[in-house]
Coordinates of C-alpha atoms in Angstrom, one line a residue:
M234 CA -22.2 86.4 12.6
A235 CA -19.8 86.9 15.7
A236 CA -19.5 85.4 18.4
S237 CA -21.9 86.7 20.8
Q238 CA -24.5 86.8 18.0
V239 CA -25.2 83.3 18.7
Q240 CA -26.5 82.8 21.8
P241 CA -30.2 81.7 21.6
S242 CA -32.9 84.2 22.7
P243 CA -36.0 82.9 24.5
A244 CA -38.0 82.9 21.1
E245 CA -35.4 80.4 20.2
R246 CA -36.7 78.0 22.2
Q247 CA -39.8 75.6 22.4
R248 CA -40.6 72.3 24.3
P249 CA -40.1 69.4 22.2
A250 CA -42.9 67.6 20.4
H251 CA -44.6 64.9 22.1
A252 CA -43.2 65.9 25.7
P253 CA -45.3 66.4 28.8
A254 CA -46.6 70.2 29.2
D255 CA -44.2 70.9 32.3
H256 CA -41.4 69.8 30.1
P257 CA -39.2 72.6 29.7
A258 CA -38.1 74.0 27.1
V259 CA -34.6 73.7 24.7
P260 CA -33.4 75.7 21.7
T261 CA -34.4 74.7 18.4
P262 CA -32.4 71.7 16.2
R263 CA -29.5 73.9 14.5
I264 CA -26.4 72.9 12.5
G265 CA -23.2 75.0 13.7
I266 CA -19.9 75.4 11.1
V267 CA -17.0 76.7 13.3
L268 CA -14.2 78.5 11.1
A269 CA -11.0 77.8 13.2
N270 CA -7.5 79.5 12.6
L271 CA -4.5 79.4 13.9
G272 CA -4.6 82.2 16.9
T273 CA -3.8 85.7 17.9
P274 CA -2.5 87.6 21.1
D275 CA -4.8 89.8 22.8
A276 CA -2.2 92.6 22.8
T277 CA 1.1 93.3 22.3
D278 CA 2.8 93.8 25.3
Y279 CA 4.9 91.5 26.9
W280 CA 2.6 89.5 29.1
S281 CA -0.1 89.3 26.1
M282 CA 2.2 87.9 23.9
R283 CA 4.1 85.3 26.9
R284 CA 1.0 83.7 27.6
Y285 CA 0.3 83.3 23.9
L286 CA 3.6 82.1 22.7
N287 CA 3.3 79.6 25.8
E288 CA 0.1 78.4 24.7
F289 CA 1.7 78.3 20.8
L290 CA 4.8 76.4 21.7
S291 CA 4.0 74.7 24.7
D292 CA 1.7 72.2 22.0
K293 CA 2.8 69.0 21.4
R294 CA 2.0 69.1 17.7
V295 CA 4.1 71.8 17.7
V296 CA 7.2 70.6 19.3
D297 CA 6.8 67.5 20.5
Y298 CA 10.2 67.2 22.4
P299 CA 9.6 65.4 26.0
S300 CA 8.5 67.9 28.1
W301 CA 11.1 67.3 30.6
K302 CA 13.6 68.9 27.9
W303 CA 12.1 71.0 26.4
Q304 CA 9.7 72.9 29.3
P305 CA 12.7 74.2 31.1
L306 CA 14.4 75.9 28.3
L307 CA 10.7 77.3 26.7
Q308 CA 10.0 78.7 30.3
L309 CA 13.2 79.8 31.4
I310 CA 14.9 81.2 28.1
I311 CA 13.0 81.1 25.0
L312 CA 9.7 82.9 27.2
T313 CA 11.8 85.2 28.7
R314 CA 13.3 87.0 25.2
R315 CA 10.8 86.0 22.5
P316 CA 7.7 87.6 23.6
F317 CA 9.7 91.5 22.9
K318 CA 10.9 90.4 19.4
S319 CA 7.2 88.8 18.2
G320 CA 5.7 91.6 20.2
E321 CA 7.8 93.8 18.1
A322 CA 6.6 92.2 14.8
Y323 CA 3.1 92.6 15.8
R324 CA 3.2 96.1 16.2
S325 CA 4.4 96.6 13.1
I326 CA 1.1 94.9 11.2
W327 CA -1.3 95.5 13.9
N328 CA -4.5 96.7 13.4
T329 CA -5.4 100.3 15.5
Q330 CA -8.6 100.8 14.8
Q331 CA -9.7 97.9 15.6
D332 CA -7.2 97.1 18.3
E333 CA -6.2 93.7 17.1
S334 CA -4.4 91.6 14.8
P335 CA -5.2 91.8 11.0
L336 CA -5.9 87.7 11.7
L337 CA -8.4 87.9 14.1
T338 CA -10.4 91.2 11.8
I339 CA -10.0 88.5 8.5
T340 CA -11.3 85.9 10.2
R341 CA -14.4 87.4 11.6
E342 CA -15.1 89.1 8.4
Q343 CA -14.8 86.0 6.4
T344 CA -17.5 84.1 9.1
R345 CA -19.9 87.1 8.3
K346 CA -19.6 86.4 5.0
L347 CA -19.9 83.4 4.8
A348 CA -22.8 83.2 7.5
E349 CA -24.7 85.8 5.0
T350 CA -24.7 83.5 2.1
L351 CA -25.5 80.3 4.2
T352 CA -28.2 82.1 6.1
A353 CA -29.4 83.7 2.5
R354 CA -29.5 79.6 1.2
H355 CA -30.7 77.6 4.1
G356 CA -32.3 80.1 6.9
D357 CA -31.6 80.8 10.3
R358 CA -31.0 77.0 11.0
V359 CA -27.5 77.2 10.6
L360 CA -25.0 79.2 12.6
V361 CA -21.6 80.2 11.7
D362 CA -19.3 81.1 14.1
F363 CA -15.4 81.1 14.3
C364 CA -12.5 80.4 17.3
M365 CA -8.7 80.1 17.4
R366 CA -6.8 77.6 17.9
Y367 CA -4.6 80.0 20.1
G368 CA -5.8 82.8 22.2
N369 CA -9.5 84.2 21.5
P370 CA -12.2 83.2 21.1
S371 CA -10.8 80.1 22.5
T372 CA -12.1 76.9 20.9
D373 CA -14.0 75.5 23.7
S374 CA -15.8 78.8 24.7
V375 CA -17.1 78.7 20.8
L376 CA -18.0 75.2 20.8
R377 CA -20.3 75.1 24.0
R378 CA -21.8 78.9 22.9
M379 CA -22.9 76.3 19.9
Q380 CA -24.3 73.7 21.8
A381 CA -26.3 76.3 23.8
A382 CA -27.7 77.9 20.7
G383 CA -29.2 74.9 19.9
C384 CA -26.0 72.7 17.9
Q385 CA -26.5 69.2 17.6
R386 CA -24.7 69.0 14.6
I387 CA -21.0 70.6 14.4
L388 CA -19.1 71.6 11.4
F389 CA -15.0 72.3 12.6
F390 CA -13.3 73.7 9.4
P391 CA -9.9 74.3 10.1
L392 CA -9.5 76.8 7.5
Y393 CA -5.7 75.2 6.3
P394 CA -5.7 74.8 2.7
Q395 CA -2.9 71.5 3.2
Y396 CA -2.9 69.5 6.2
A397 CA -0.4 69.6 8.7
S398 CA 0.0 67.8 12.3
P399 CA 0.7 71.5 14.0
T400 CA -2.0 73.3 11.8
T401 CA -5.2 70.6 11.4
A402 CA -4.4 67.7 13.8
T403 CA -3.9 70.3 16.7
A404 CA -7.2 72.5 15.6
N405 CA -9.2 69.1 15.5
D406 CA -7.5 67.5 18.6
Q407 CA -9.2 71.0 20.5
A408 CA -12.0 70.5 19.6
F409 CA -12.7 67.4 20.3
R410 CA -10.9 67.9 23.9
T411 CA -14.1 70.2 24.3
L412 CA -16.1 67.2 23.2
M413 CA -14.3 65.1 26.0
K414 CA -15.8 66.9 28.3
L415 CA -19.2 67.5 27.4
K416 CA -22.1 65.4 28.9
W417 CA -24.4 65.4 26.1
Q418 CA -21.8 65.9 22.9
P419 CA -22.9 67.5 19.3
A420 CA -22.5 65.3 17.0
L421 CA -18.7 66.6 15.0
R422 CA -17.7 67.1 11.2
T423 CA -14.4 67.7 10.5
V424 CA -13.3 69.4 6.7
P425 CA -10.7 67.6 5.3
A426 CA -7.9 69.3 3.4
Y427 CA -9.1 71.4 0.5
F428 CA -5.5 72.4 -2.2
E429 CA -7.3 70.2 -4.9
H430 CA -10.7 71.7 -4.5
P431 CA -11.4 73.7 -7.9
A432 CA -13.2 76.7 -6.1
Y433 CA -10.3 77.7 -4.2
L434 CA -7.3 77.2 -6.9
E435 CA -9.1 79.5 -9.2
A436 CA -9.7 81.9 -6.1
L437 CA -6.1 81.6 -5.8
A438 CA -5.4 81.8 -9.3
N439 CA -7.3 84.9 -9.5
S440 CA -5.3 86.8 -7.1
V441 CA -2.5 86.2 -8.6
R442 CA -3.4 87.2 -12.0
E443 CA -5.1 90.0 -10.4
T444 CA -1.6 91.3 -8.7
Y445 CA 0.4 90.8 -11.9
A446 CA -2.6 93.5 -13.5
A447 CA -1.4 95.8 -11.6
T448 CA 2.3 95.7 -12.0
E449 CA 4.2 97.7 -14.9
T450 CA 6.3 94.6 -15.7
P451 CA 5.4 91.1 -14.4
P452 CA 7.8 89.8 -12.0
E453 CA 10.2 86.9 -13.5
V454 CA 9.0 84.3 -10.6
L455 CA 6.3 83.6 -8.0
V456 CA 7.1 81.8 -5.1
A457 CA 4.6 80.2 -3.4
S458 CA 6.1 80.4 0.2
Y459 CA 4.1 77.8 3.3
H460 CA 4.5 77.6 6.6
G461 CA 7.6 75.4 7.7
V462 CA 8.0 71.9 9.5
P463 CA 10.9 69.6 10.4
K464 CA 11.9 66.8 7.7
R465 CA 11.3 64.5 10.4
F466 CA 7.2 65.1 10.3
L467 CA 7.1 64.3 6.5
R468 CA 9.3 61.0 7.3
E469 CA 6.7 60.2 10.4
G470 CA 3.4 59.9 7.8
D471 CA 2.6 64.1 7.8
P472 CA 1.3 64.8 3.9
Y473 CA 1.9 68.4 3.9
H474 CA 5.1 68.9 2.4
C475 CA 3.7 66.2 -0.3
Q476 CA 0.3 68.6 -0.6
C477 CA 2.1 71.8 -0.9
Q478 CA 4.6 71.0 -3.9
K479 CA 1.2 69.5 -5.4
T480 CA -0.5 72.8 -4.6
T481 CA 2.3 74.2 -6.2
R482 CA 2.0 72.4 -9.1
L483 CA -2.2 72.9 -9.4
L484 CA -1.9 76.6 -9.0
R485 CA 0.8 77.2 -12.3
E486 CA -1.2 74.6 -14.2
R487 CA -4.3 76.7 -13.2
L488 CA -2.4 79.9 -14.7
G489 CA -1.1 78.1 -17.8
W490 CA 2.5 78.3 -17.1
E491 CA 5.6 77.1 -17.9
E492 CA 7.4 74.8 -15.5
G493 CA 9.9 76.9 -13.5
T494 CA 8.1 80.0 -13.2
V495 CA 6.1 78.8 -10.2
Q496 CA 8.9 77.6 -7.4
T497 CA 7.8 76.0 -3.9
A498 CA 9.8 77.4 -0.9
F499 CA 9.1 77.3 3.6
Q500 CA 9.4 80.1 5.6
S501 CA 9.4 80.3 9.9
Q502 CA 11.9 77.7 10.9
F503 CA 13.1 77.2 14.2
G504 CA 15.2 75.2 16.1
P505 CA 18.3 72.7 15.3
E506 CA 16.6 70.0 13.6
E507 CA 16.7 69.9 9.4
W508 CA 13.5 71.3 8.2
V509 CA 11.5 71.0 4.7
G510 CA 13.1 73.6 2.1
P511 CA 14.3 75.7 0.8
Q512 CA 13.8 78.1 3.2
T513 CA 12.6 81.1 1.5
V514 CA 14.5 83.9 3.1
D515 CA 17.4 82.2 1.5
H516 CA 15.6 80.8 -2.0
V517 CA 14.4 84.6 -2.7
A518 CA 18.1 85.6 -2.2
E519 CA 19.4 83.1 -4.0
L520 CA 17.1 84.2 -7.4
A521 CA 18.5 87.5 -6.7
R522 CA 21.6 86.2 -7.2
Q523 CA 20.8 84.4 -10.5
G524 CA 19.5 87.4 -11.9
K525 CA 16.2 87.9 -11.5
R526 CA 15.1 91.7 -10.7
H527 CA 11.4 90.9 -10.1
I528 CA 9.4 88.6 -8.4
A529 CA 6.3 87.7 -6.3
V530 CA 5.4 85.6 -3.6
I531 CA 2.6 83.9 -2.5
S532 CA 1.4 82.6 0.7
P533 CA -1.1 79.4 -0.6
A534 CA -1.2 77.7 3.1
F535 CA -3.0 81.0 4.5
A536 CA -6.2 81.6 4.4
S537 CA -6.0 84.9 6.3
D538 CA -3.3 87.2 6.2
C539 CA -1.1 87.1 9.8
V540 CA 2.2 88.1 11.2
E541 CA 4.1 85.1 8.9
T542 CA 2.5 87.0 5.7
L543 CA 3.2 90.8 6.5
E544 CA 6.0 90.9 8.3
E545 CA 8.2 87.7 7.9
I546 CA 7.4 88.0 3.8
N547 CA 6.5 91.3 2.9
E548 CA 9.5 92.7 5.2
E549 CA 11.6 90.4 6.5
I550 CA 11.8 88.2 3.3
R551 CA 11.3 91.3 0.9
E552 CA 14.3 92.5 2.5
S553 CA 16.6 89.3 1.6
F554 CA 15.6 89.3 -2.4
L555 CA 16.6 93.3 -2.1
A556 CA 19.8 93.1 0.0
A557 CA 20.6 90.2 -2.4
G558 CA 20.5 92.5 -5.5
G559 CA 16.5 91.9 -6.6
E560 CA 14.9 95.1 -8.2
Q561 CA 11.4 94.5 -7.1
F562 CA 9.8 92.4 -5.1
T563 CA 5.7 92.1 -5.0
Y564 CA 3.4 90.3 -2.1
V565 CA 0.6 88.6 -3.3
P566 CA -1.9 89.0 -0.4
C567 CA -3.8 86.1 1.2
L568 CA -7.2 85.2 0.1
N569 CA -8.8 86.7 2.6
E570 CA -12.0 88.0 2.9
R571 CA -12.6 87.9 -1.5
D572 CA -15.7 86.9 -2.5
D573 CA -14.2 83.9 -5.0
H574 CA -12.6 82.7 -1.2
V575 CA -15.8 82.7 0.7
A576 CA -17.7 81.4 -2.4
A577 CA -15.0 78.2 -2.3
L578 CA -15.4 77.8 1.7
V579 CA -19.2 78.2 1.1
A580 CA -18.8 75.3 -2.0
I581 CA -16.2 73.5 0.5
A582 CA -18.7 73.1 3.9
E583 CA -21.8 72.6 2.0
N584 CA -20.6 69.5 0.6
E585 CA -19.2 68.4 4.2
L586 CA -22.5 69.2 5.5
G587 CA -24.1 66.3 2.9
G588 CA -27.0 64.6 4.7
W589 CA -27.3 67.6 7.0
L590 CA -29.6 70.2 5.3

């Protein structure tokens, strides 16, 4: 259900029971579900990229250095150069037909399918929409629209299977910031990490089986590549690294494979401090030097294909493997709008809506 579809129509308003005759009509009480994804620039030009990167890199959950130290570097150096490089990366994967990023296209379709299933089961008392932590549609605009449509209870669903401060926490932060500004707050629940959910793991395993079945010779190693975080986050209590390692193990067990056939690595490192590793771009090159001729890479931390998967993995990391002597590189797409993925999201949502539906 697209954002514009959640606006209440006059027929959806009624005078509350036991209210006086002159009481204004109010929206019929509903339950809202908001899928929250990372974000997307509105376009690939310099200023669109700069606005997006400024919002992203100014988030204290993403870069937690003191503002007096970080902001001059960000505004005067990074944001004068980075938008050109990032814009080029986005242009290489841009959905030109709809003039938007693949992340936006895929998240919209996930939302549509989720809404279709839940409406069939629970009727129009459940509204489903999506928002972005950075860019549009903004978290604030979607939550306000949900409230205007009568949603007195909202399930906020960050699309991150593993919990991390720079992803799950910042998405939740933004939702709570909107509540802080509302006179009448809806009740809000947040969906916890779901990397152990059987339906999610089965969808992940199915995607691997289907990709492998389409290859002439199966890959020798499957690399599970997760977005990286500074190692300091692990020491400060962020469970992300541990949950990634467990996801890899659970996926391998679900596939029934031997140890060593699925390996964990991390991508998207920036800045001077030490990050969790190994780095995917280096790890795949090392696999090639070890004599591995065919590998596959999957991204279990991403619910939707985006610049980090379509450009970084399928271009930069692929090139690293081939340049080091590898011969065949297979990318396993994110779960995206697969039916089994949507079924997993439905199962998770319905479980978290316990007592509300």
